[in-house]
């Protein structure tokens, strides 16, 4: 929006932002509540956490957005529901998919942990498998220099998808060494449900023609 409206006067731009841009907010972390926890077990470095329980962070967020909404900000609070069973989670998830990409299941007493996977959070998104014809292999960057970075696949309709995640290190080594051999083969990927041309979060699963 800023690039498209850069020639507008600032007050007009602000009004456009209020009308057109919506920022969906799902959690709140207060900098004065963040603590550093020393490494333990197999952890190699210290971790940061906001130890405030999820339910309390949500209450703070609702109060904050209530105040800001009166000031005209385009902040939208993501809906939050309470589920007491797997069936209730499934029902709420289907409802969330009508307006959002999926849902996140959180434990109400869980803290917010930075930079790590937590058992108190579970992201749920609709996925589907798609077959593509491999038309190119791209070398990786950084730690993947000298091995596969991504496969470029194409549908029968000509839609192209770059797949750069889901590979093990061994698979990256092997597929890069065999990059000429695998051209024309069929790669199976998993992606978020929707059009292949705008595939979101494509993940490598396997190449059907390889043993």
Backbone as CSV, one residue per row, in Angstrom:
resi,resn,N_x,N_y,N_z,CA_x,CA_y,CA_z,C_x,C_y,C_z
1,UNK,0.842,-1.208,0.000,0.000,0.000,0.000,0.873,1.251,0.000
2,UNK,1.950,1.227,0.784,2.821,2.395,0.839,3.483,2.645,-0.501
3,UNK,3.915,1.581,-1.181,4.545,1.755,-2.490,3.527,2.260,-3.513
4,UNK,2.312,1.744,-3.441,1.295,2.102,-4.419,0.803,3.529,-4.216
5,UNK,0.826,4.011,-2.987,0.251,5.318,-2.675,1.326,6.338,-2.297
6,UNK,2.560,6.112,-2.738,3.648,6.970,-2.264,3.504,8.438,-2.698
7,UNK,2.691,8.691,-3.740,2.555,10.065,-4.208,1.435,10.813,-3.494
8,UNK,0.753,10.142,-2.567,-0.332,10.814,-1.856,0.215,11.653,-0.706
9,UNK,-0.521,12.649,-0.315,-0.150,13.422,0.860,-0.296,12.547,2.098
10,UNK,0.471,12.829,3.129,0.567,11.953,4.288,-0.767,11.752,4.988
11,UNK,-1.579,12.777,5.127,-2.856,12.634,5.812,-3.799,11.747,5.010
12,UNK,-3.759,11.878,3.698,-4.577,11.017,2.852,-4.125,9.576,2.973
13,UNK,-2.806,9.375,3.022,-2.255,8.031,3.158,-2.678,7.409,4.478
14,UNK,-2.641,8.165,5.542,-3.056,7.651,6.848,-4.514,7.194,6.818
15,UNK,-5.337,7.983,6.154,-6.747,7.618,6.067,-6.922,6.354,5.240
16,UNK,-6.128,6.216,4.175,-6.185,5.010,3.357,-5.786,3.785,4.164
17,UNK,-4.760,3.953,4.985,-4.307,2.839,5.820,-5.402,2.423,6.783
18,UNK,-6.055,3.385,7.390,-7.144,3.078,8.319,-8.265,2.320,7.611
19,UNK,-8.515,2.652,6.358,-9.618,2.045,5.626,-9.267,0.681,5.028
20,UNK,-8.015,0.533,4.567,-7.669,-0.634,3.764,-6.832,-1.689,4.477
21,UNK,-5.987,-1.289,5.409,-5.059,-2.234,6.021,-5.619,-2.759,7.333
22,UNK,-5.597,-4.066,7.472,-6.022,-4.689,8.726,-4.883,-5.566,9.225
23,UNK,-4.493,-5.354,10.465,-3.422,-6.118,11.094,-4.038,-7.050,12.123
24,UNK,-3.921,-8.338,11.879,-4.543,-9.326,12.764,-3.565,-9.720,13.873
25,UNK,-3.982,-9.518,15.104,-3.129,-9.726,16.269,-3.641,-10.919,17.071
26,UNK,-2.736,-11.843,17.414,-3.176,-13.054,18.113,-2.520,-13.242,19.476
27,UNK,-1.465,-12.465,19.769,-0.802,-12.653,21.063,-0.116,-11.352,21.450
28,UNK,0.291,-11.266,22.696,0.936,-10.067,23.230,2.111,-10.482,24.106
29,UNK,3.277,-9.899,23.834,4.458,-10.130,24.665,4.951,-8.774,25.162
30,UNK,5.063,-8.636,26.459,5.541,-7.389,27.048,7.046,-7.502,27.274
31,UNK,7.797,-6.522,26.770,9.246,-6.567,26.899,9.688,-6.589,28.358
32,UNK,8.924,-5.920,29.238,9.323,-5.886,30.645,8.994,-7.194,31.368
33,UNK,8.331,-8.121,30.674,8.007,-9.414,31.271,8.912,-10.535,30.749
34,UNK,9.762,-10.228,29.766,10.612,-11.255,29.162,11.786,-11.571,30.082
35,UNK,12.021,-12.859,30.310,13.141,-13.313,31.135,14.008,-14.254,30.317
36,UNK,15.288,-14.329,30.670,16.225,-15.231,30.003,16.467,-16.445,30.879
37,UNK,16.259,-17.620,30.319,16.434,-18.868,31.058,17.732,-19.521,30.605
38,UNK,18.657,-19.842,31.530,19.934,-20.459,31.153,19.712,-21.790,30.440
39,UNK,20.662,-22.213,29.607,20.520,-23.493,28.897,20.511,-24.665,29.868
40,UNK,19.757,-25.686,29.498,19.715,-26.892,30.304,19.533,-28.097,29.392
41,UNK,19.949,-29.253,29.874,19.836,-30.465,29.064,20.651,-30.340,27.786
42,UNK,20.003,-30.557,26.649,20.691,-30.499,25.355,20.676,-29.112,24.724
43,UNK,20.065,-28.154,25.399,20.038,-26.798,24.864,21.447,-26.221,24.818
44,UNK,21.776,-25.551,23.713,23.100,-24.975,23.539,23.175,-23.513,23.948
45,UNK,22.041,-22.861,24.044,22.059,-21.448,24.389,20.860,-21.098,25.260
46,UNK,20.957,-19.951,25.893,19.867,-19.501,26.755,18.625,-19.202,25.920
47,UNK,17.466,-19.332,26.530,16.199,-19.071,25.863,15.477,-17.921,26.553
48,UNK,14.672,-17.220,25.775,13.883,-16.127,26.334,12.416,-16.522,26.376
49,UNK,11.759,-16.118,27.451,10.354,-16.458,27.646,9.615,-15.277,28.262
50,UNK,8.361,-15.147,27.909,7.432,-14.322,28.674,6.621,-15.329,29.482
51,UNK,6.866,-15.371,30.780,6.266,-16.399,31.621,4.813,-16.117,31.975
52,UNK,4.284,-14.984,31.524,2.873,-14.683,31.757,2.009,-15.744,31.076
53,UNK,1.066,-16.359,31.764,0.222,-17.390,31.144,-0.531,-16.867,29.927
54,UNK,-0.793,-17.750,28.983,-1.491,-17.374,27.762,-2.815,-16.667,28.038
55,UNK,-3.599,-17.166,28.968,-4.904,-16.570,29.267,-4.751,-15.123,29.744
56,UNK,-3.715,-14.850,30.538,-3.486,-13.484,31.030,-2.998,-12.585,29.906
57,UNK,-2.130,-13.126,29.018,-1.666,-12.320,27.888,-2.839,-11.958,26.985
58,UNK,-3.746,-12.898,26.818,-4.925,-12.631,25.980,-5.784,-11.519,26.590
59,UNK,-5.970,-11.566,27.899,-6.768,-10.538,28.566,-6.119,-9.163,28.421
60,UNK,-4.780,-9.106,28.554,-4.064,-7.843,28.373,-4.235,-7.335,26.942
61,UNK,-4.165,-8.253,25.974,-4.303,-7.877,24.573,-5.686,-7.305,24.290
62,UNK,-6.706,-7.936,24.835,-8.067,-7.448,24.618,-8.247,-6.048,25.202
63,UNK,-7.658,-5.804,26.369,-7.751,-4.462,26.956,-7.008,-3.447,26.090
64,UNK,-5.814,-3.816,25.613,-5.005,-2.912,24.808,-5.695,-2.560,23.494
65,UNK,-6.216,-3.563,22.813,-6.869,-3.298,21.540,-8.171,-2.534,21.734
66,UNK,-8.805,-2.729,22.864,-10.006,-1.949,23.141,-9.684,-0.468,23.221
67,UNK,-8.524,-0.155,23.821,-8.101,1.241,23.909,-7.695,1.773,22.542
68,UNK,-6.921,0.990,21.788,-6.423,1.453,20.495,-7.531,1.562,19.459
69,UNK,-8.536,0.703,19.562,-9.614,0.740,18.579,-10.325,2.090,18.626
70,UNK,-10.391,2.679,19.818,-11.017,3.985,19.939,-10.175,5.079,19.282
71,UNK,-8.868,4.816,19.087,-7.985,5.792,18.457,-7.987,5.658,16.935
72,UNK,-8.705,4.684,16.409,-8.819,4.557,14.969,-7.834,3.617,14.310
73,UNK,-7.039,2.851,15.085,-6.094,1.915,14.488,-6.835,0.737,13.867
74,UNK,-6.221,0.177,12.811,-6.853,-0.932,12.090,-6.400,-2.279,12.641
75,UNK,-6.229,-2.391,13.943,-5.837,-3.652,14.569,-7.070,-4.520,14.781
76,UNK,-6.972,-5.767,14.348,-8.080,-6.700,14.472,-7.678,-7.845,15.392
77,UNK,-8.462,-8.105,16.380,-8.180,-9.179,17.328,-8.619,-10.509,16.717
78,UNK,-7.686,-11.445,16.606,-8.024,-12.769,16.099,-8.952,-13.454,17.108
79,UNK,-10.041,-14.053,16.644,-10.969,-14.716,17.574,-10.286,-15.809,18.389
80,UNK,-10.737,-15.957,19.613,-10.186,-16.970,20.515,-11.342,-17.769,21.103
81,UNK,-11.208,-19.095,21.114,-12.278,-19.959,21.608,-11.708,-20.952,22.607
82,UNK,-12.548,-21.401,23.513,-12.135,-22.411,24.492,-12.623,-23.775,24.029
83,UNK,-11.715,-24.737,24.021,-12.050,-26.110,23.618,-11.672,-27.059,24.745
84,UNK,-12.541,-28.006,25.023,-12.310,-28.964,26.109,-12.178,-30.403,25.627
85,UNK,-12.165,-30.595,24.312,-12.013,-31.948,23.773,-11.470,-31.857,22.350
86,UNK,-11.001,-32.990,21.846,-10.510,-33.032,20.479,-11.600,-32.708,19.480
87,UNK,-12.833,-33.155,19.757,-13.946,-32.858,18.856,-14.229,-31.360,18.799
88,UNK,-14.140,-30.686,19.944,-14.359,-29.242,19.959,-13.248,-28.513,19.201
89,UNK,-12.010,-28.992,19.346,-10.900,-28.403,18.584,-11.168,-28.530,17.093
90,UNK,-11.601,-29.718,16.649,-11.870,-29.948,15.228,-12.977,-29.029,14.709
91,UNK,-14.021,-28.838,15.510,-15.133,-27.967,15.101,-14.682,-26.523,14.966
92,UNK,-13.921,-26.043,15.945,-13.431,-24.665,15.916,-12.454,-24.479,14.757
93,UNK,-11.627,-25.490,14.518,-10.658,-25.414,13.419,-11.356,-25.228,12.077
94,UNK,-12.398,-25.999,11.832,-13.137,-25.869,10.569,-13.753,-24.473,10.443
95,UNK,-14.204,-23.931,11.550,-14.781,-22.593,11.542,-13.701,-21.550,11.240
96,UNK,-12.519,-21.726,11.818,-11.420,-20.775,11.588,-10.970,-20.781,10.133
97,UNK,-11.011,-21.945,9.495,-10.551,-22.053,8.106,-11.435,-21.274,7.138
98,UNK,-12.615,-20.875,7.564,-13.488,-20.080,6.698,-12.954,-18.667,6.493
99,UNK,-12.136,-18.165,7.452,-11.633,-16.796,7.358,-10.119,-16.684,7.484
100,UNK,-9.457,-17.741,7.983,-8.019,-17.693,8.201,-7.355,-18.915,7.571
101,UNK,-6.015,-18.931,7.614,-5.254,-20.037,7.024,-5.342,-21.301,7.853
102,UNK,-5.752,-21.200,9.074,-5.805,-22.358,9.950,-6.058,-21.901,11.373
103,UNK,-5.495,-22.638,12.325,-5.693,-22.285,13.732,-4.465,-22.680,14.537
104,UNK,-4.327,-22.077,15.704,-3.270,-22.450,16.642,-3.932,-22.830,17.964
105,UNK,-3.627,-24.032,18.413,-4.152,-24.514,19.693,-3.106,-24.217,20.763
106,UNK,-3.511,-23.518,21.810,-2.580,-23.135,22.874,-3.114,-23.579,24.228
107,UNK,-2.199,-23.955,25.097,-2.581,-24.253,26.475,-2.791,-22.928,27.204
108,UNK,-3.895,-22.757,27.920,-4.197,-21.456,28.542,-3.188,-21.005,29.590
109,UNK,-2.419,-21.938,30.149,-1.459,-21.557,31.196,-0.022,-21.505,30.675
110,UNK,0.169,-21.653,29.363,1.518,-21.738,28.805,2.163,-20.363,28.667
111,UNK,3.496,-20.277,28.857,4.220,-19.024,28.611,4.453,-18.847,27.113
112,UNK,5.051,-17.722,26.744,5.451,-17.493,25.354,6.945,-17.756,25.269
113,UNK,7.356,-18.732,24.458,8.767,-19.093,24.325,9.287,-18.649,22.963
114,UNK,10.421,-17.959,22.959,10.998,-17.442,21.726,11.929,-18.470,21.088
115,UNK,11.872,-18.582,19.770,12.874,-19.326,19.017,12.921,-20.815,19.269
116,UNK,11.839,-21.421,19.682,11.855,-22.865,19.888,10.442,-23.421,19.750
117,UNK,10.372,-24.688,19.398,9.085,-25.356,19.334,8.633,-25.698,20.752
118,UNK,7.379,-25.486,21.014,6.855,-25.736,22.354,5.686,-26.703,22.271
119,UNK,5.627,-27.622,23.214,4.541,-28.601,23.234,3.205,-27.963,23.610
120,UNK,3.249,-26.726,24.098,2.016,-26.042,24.500,1.325,-25.362,23.322
121,UNK,1.964,-25.368,22.153,1.385,-24.787,20.942,1.268,-25.860,19.871
122,UNK,0.187,-25.827,19.124,0.025,-26.740,17.992,-0.624,-25.966,16.847
123,UNK,0.118,-25.804,15.756,-0.405,-25.112,14.588,-1.113,-26.131,13.691
124,UNK,-2.322,-25.800,13.254,-3.098,-26.687,12.386,-3.448,-25.947,11.110
125,UNK,-3.054,-26.520,9.962,-3.377,-25.915,8.669,-3.843,-27.001,7.714
126,UNK,-4.757,-26.667,6.802,-5.211,-27.657,5.818,-4.113,-27.902,4.783
127,UNK,-3.736,-29.161,4.599,-2.679,-29.523,3.673,-3.211,-30.461,2.597
128,UNK,-2.541,-30.466,1.454,-2.882,-31.390,0.384,-1.607,-31.777,-0.350
129,UNK,-1.602,-32.979,-0.925,-0.450,-33.467,-1.668,-0.638,-33.192,-3.150
130,UNK,0.459,-32.830,-3.813,0.429,-32.504,-5.232,1.646,-33.144,-5.906
131,UNK,1.460,-33.641,-7.120,2.554,-34.173,-7.923,3.001,-33.124,-8.936
132,UNK,4.319,-32.938,-9.058,4.893,-31.992,-10.001,5.978,-32.675,-10.820
133,UNK,6.208,-32.188,-12.008,7.318,-32.660,-12.826,8.534,-31.789,-12.549
134,UNK,9.661,-32.399,-12.222,10.870,-31.647,-11.898,11.455,-31.057,-13.173
135,UNK,11.624,-29.740,-13.191,12.189,-29.085,-14.371,13.539,-28.431,-14.066
136,UNK,13.907,-28.329,-12.780,15.200,-27.728,-12.450,15.563,-28.046,-11.014
137,UNK,16.850,-27.986,-10.719,17.360,-28.133,-9.359,18.289,-26.964,-9.095
138,UNK,18.135,-26.310,-7.960,18.879,-25.094,-7.645,19.825,-25.357,-6.484
139,UNK,21.063,-24.917,-6.636,22.037,-25.089,-5.558,21.653,-24.227,-4.366
140,UNK,21.945,-24.722,-3.178,21.617,-23.992,-1.972,22.602,-22.884,-1.655
141,UNK,22.309,-22.124,-0.622,23.176,-21.043,-0.149,23.518,-21.307,1.309
142,UNK,24.494,-20.574,1.815,24.871,-20.748,3.219,25.365,-22.152,3.495
143,UNK,24.766,-22.809,4.466,25.201,-24.161,4.823,24.872,-25.190,3.761
144,UNK,24.033,-24.810,2.781,23.658,-25.751,1.727,24.429,-25.526,0.427
145,UNK,25.472,-24.718,0.448,26.307,-24.552,-0.739,26.925,-25.901,-1.103
146,UNK,26.875,-26.246,-2.374,27.428,-27.524,-2.813,26.457,-28.671,-2.737
147,UNK,25.206,-28.367,-2.358,24.158,-29.382,-2.358,22.824,-28.718,-2.689
148,UNK,21.790,-29.513,-2.774,20.495,-29.003,-3.229,19.931,-27.921,-2.312
149,UNK,19.456,-26.841,-2.933,18.732,-25.816,-2.194,17.240,-25.949,-2.400
150,UNK,16.829,-26.185,-3.651,15.401,-26.309,-3.951,15.208,-27.039,-5.273
151,UNK,14.062,-27.686,-5.386,13.614,-28.265,-6.646,12.547,-27.350,-7.233
152,UNK,12.571,-27.196,-8.543,11.543,-26.439,-9.243,10.646,-27.453,-9.950
153,UNK,9.371,-27.456,-9.590,8.422,-28.383,-10.192,7.369,-27.655,-10.987
154,UNK,6.725,-28.370,-11.891,5.713,-27.765,-12.751,4.521,-28.697,-12.899
155,UNK,3.326,-28.136,-12.881,2.110,-28.916,-13.091,1.861,-29.069,-14.584
156,UNK,0.875,-29.900,-14.920,0.516,-30.087,-16.322,-0.009,-28.796,-16.930
157,UNK,-0.533,-27.894,-16.079,-1.066,-26.615,-16.550,0.010,-25.540,-16.685
158,UNK,1.242,-25.873,-16.291,2.332,-24.913,-16.420,2.606,-24.081,-15.189
159,UNK,1.948,-24.369,-14.066,2.211,-23.648,-12.822,3.498,-24.165,-12.185
160,UNK,4.391,-23.268,-11.802,5.683,-23.654,-11.241,5.731,-23.400,-9.734
161,UNK,6.404,-24.307,-9.042,6.531,-24.208,-7.588,7.974,-24.503,-7.205
162,UNK,8.544,-23.671,-6.349,9.880,-23.911,-5.808,9.741,-24.568,-4.442
163,UNK,10.380,-25.716,-4.274,10.277,-26.479,-3.027,11.654,-26.552,-2.389
164,UNK,11.816,-25.881,-1.253,13.133,-25.836,-0.625,13.194,-26.387,0.775
165,UNK,12.086,-26.927,1.282,12.083,-27.485,2.636,11.595,-28.928,2.608
166,UNK,11.904,-29.641,3.695,11.473,-31.037,3.800,12.561,-32.034,3.471
167,UNK,13.721,-31.558,3.011,14.824,-32.444,2.648,15.719,-32.711,3.852
168,UNK,16.194,-33.925,3.971,17.244,-34.209,4.939,18.574,-33.794,4.312
169,UNK,19.623,-33.687,5.125,20.938,-33.349,4.582,21.386,-34.398,3.572
170,UNK,21.107,-35.666,3.878,21.501,-36.742,2.965,20.760,-36.620,1.632
171,UNK,19.492,-36.260,1.684,18.716,-36.097,0.453,19.233,-34.920,-0.370
172,UNK,19.613,-33.846,0.308,20.173,-32.702,-0.423,21.461,-33.096,-1.145
173,UNK,22.296,-33.860,-0.483,23.544,-34.306,-1.097,23.250,-35.207,-2.297
174,UNK,22.390,-36.173,-2.106,22.098,-37.144,-3.159,21.416,-36.496,-4.362
175,UNK,20.411,-35.684,-4.109,19.656,-35.100,-5.219,20.480,-34.089,-6.008
176,UNK,21.407,-33.409,-5.329,22.267,-32.488,-6.061,23.239,-33.262,-6.951
177,UNK,23.757,-34.363,-6.433,24.662,-35.195,-7.230,23.929,-35.814,-8.426
178,UNK,22.625,-36.055,-8.275,21.828,-36.692,-9.330,20.892,-35.696,-10.014
179,UNK,21.245,-34.404,-9.973,20.331,-33.370,-10.466,19.984,-33.528,-11.950
180,UNK,20.920,-34.028,-12.760,20.608,-34.228,-14.180,19.693,-35.436,-14.369
181,UNK,19.865,-36.430,-13.525,19.070,-37.651,-13.623,17.611,-37.430,-13.251
182,UNK,17.354,-36.572,-12.260,15.991,-36.439,-11.743,15.112,-35.494,-12.569
183,UNK,15.710,-34.765,-13.519,14.898,-33.885,-14.360,13.863,-34.709,-15.116
184,UNK,12.618,-34.271,-15.074,11.534,-34.990,-15.730,10.830,-35.992,-14.836
185,UNK,11.411,-36.276,-13.668,10.775,-37.190,-12.724,9.647,-36.481,-11.981
186,UNK,8.862,-37.261,-11.253,7.715,-36.725,-10.517,8.053,-36.560,-9.047
187,UNK,7.896,-35.339,-8.533,8.118,-35.071,-7.120,6.769,-34.866,-6.448
188,UNK,6.592,-35.492,-5.301,5.377,-35.314,-4.508,5.660,-34.310,-3.404
189,UNK,4.815,-33.288,-3.309,4.983,-32.281,-2.274,3.701,-32.164,-1.467
190,UNK,3.854,-31.594,-0.286,2.704,-31.238,0.536,2.666,-29.726,0.611
191,UNK,1.475,-29.139,0.496,1.349,-27.697,0.548,0.051,-27.314,1.221
192,UNK,-0.032,-26.054,1.598,-1.284,-25.563,2.169,-2.348,-25.559,1.086
193,UNK,-3.556,-25.960,1.439,-4.637,-26.078,0.469,-4.855,-24.761,-0.270
194,UNK,-5.084,-24.862,-1.570,-5.298,-23.682,-2.398,-4.699,-23.887,-3.774
195,UNK,-4.648,-22.831,-4.556,-4.141,-22.921,-5.913,-2.654,-23.251,-5.926
196,UNK,-2.252,-24.125,-6.861,-0.849,-24.498,-6.966,-0.005,-23.299,-7.386
197,UNK,-0.560,-22.447,-8.239,0.186,-21.296,-8.739,0.637,-20.369,-7.621
198,UNK,-0.088,-20.355,-6.523,0.266,-19.516,-5.376,0.488,-20.390,-4.149
199,UNK,1.129,-21.540,-4.365,1.322,-22.524,-3.292,2.032,-21.909,-2.090
200,UNK,1.494,-22.147,-0.914,2.081,-21.657,0.321,2.664,-22.823,1.105
201,UNK,3.868,-22.607,1.624,4.553,-23.588,2.478,4.700,-24.962,1.804
202,UNK,5.214,-25.022,0.565,5.433,-26.337,-0.056,6.557,-27.097,0.637
203,UNK,6.339,-28.399,0.866,7.312,-29.238,1.562,7.554,-30.513,0.751
204,UNK,8.807,-30.847,0.549,9.174,-32.052,-0.186,8.745,-33.309,0.576
205,UNK,8.188,-34.278,-0.148,7.841,-35.559,0.454,8.670,-36.697,-0.143
206,UNK,8.676,-36.813,-1.476,9.467,-37.865,-2.106,9.476,-37.681,-3.619
207,UNK,10.433,-38.358,-4.260,10.448,-38.445,-5.717,9.990,-39.854,-6.074
208,UNK,8.899,-39.945,-6.757,8.254,-41.245,-7.007,9.146,-42.218,-7.777
209,UNK,9.967,-41.690,-8.686,10.741,-42.562,-9.564,12.017,-43.089,-8.927
210,UNK,12.389,-42.573,-7.765,13.598,-43.015,-7.097,13.291,-44.053,-6.035
211,UNK,14.165,-44.985,-5.869,13.988,-46.004,-4.848,14.370,-45.507,-3.482
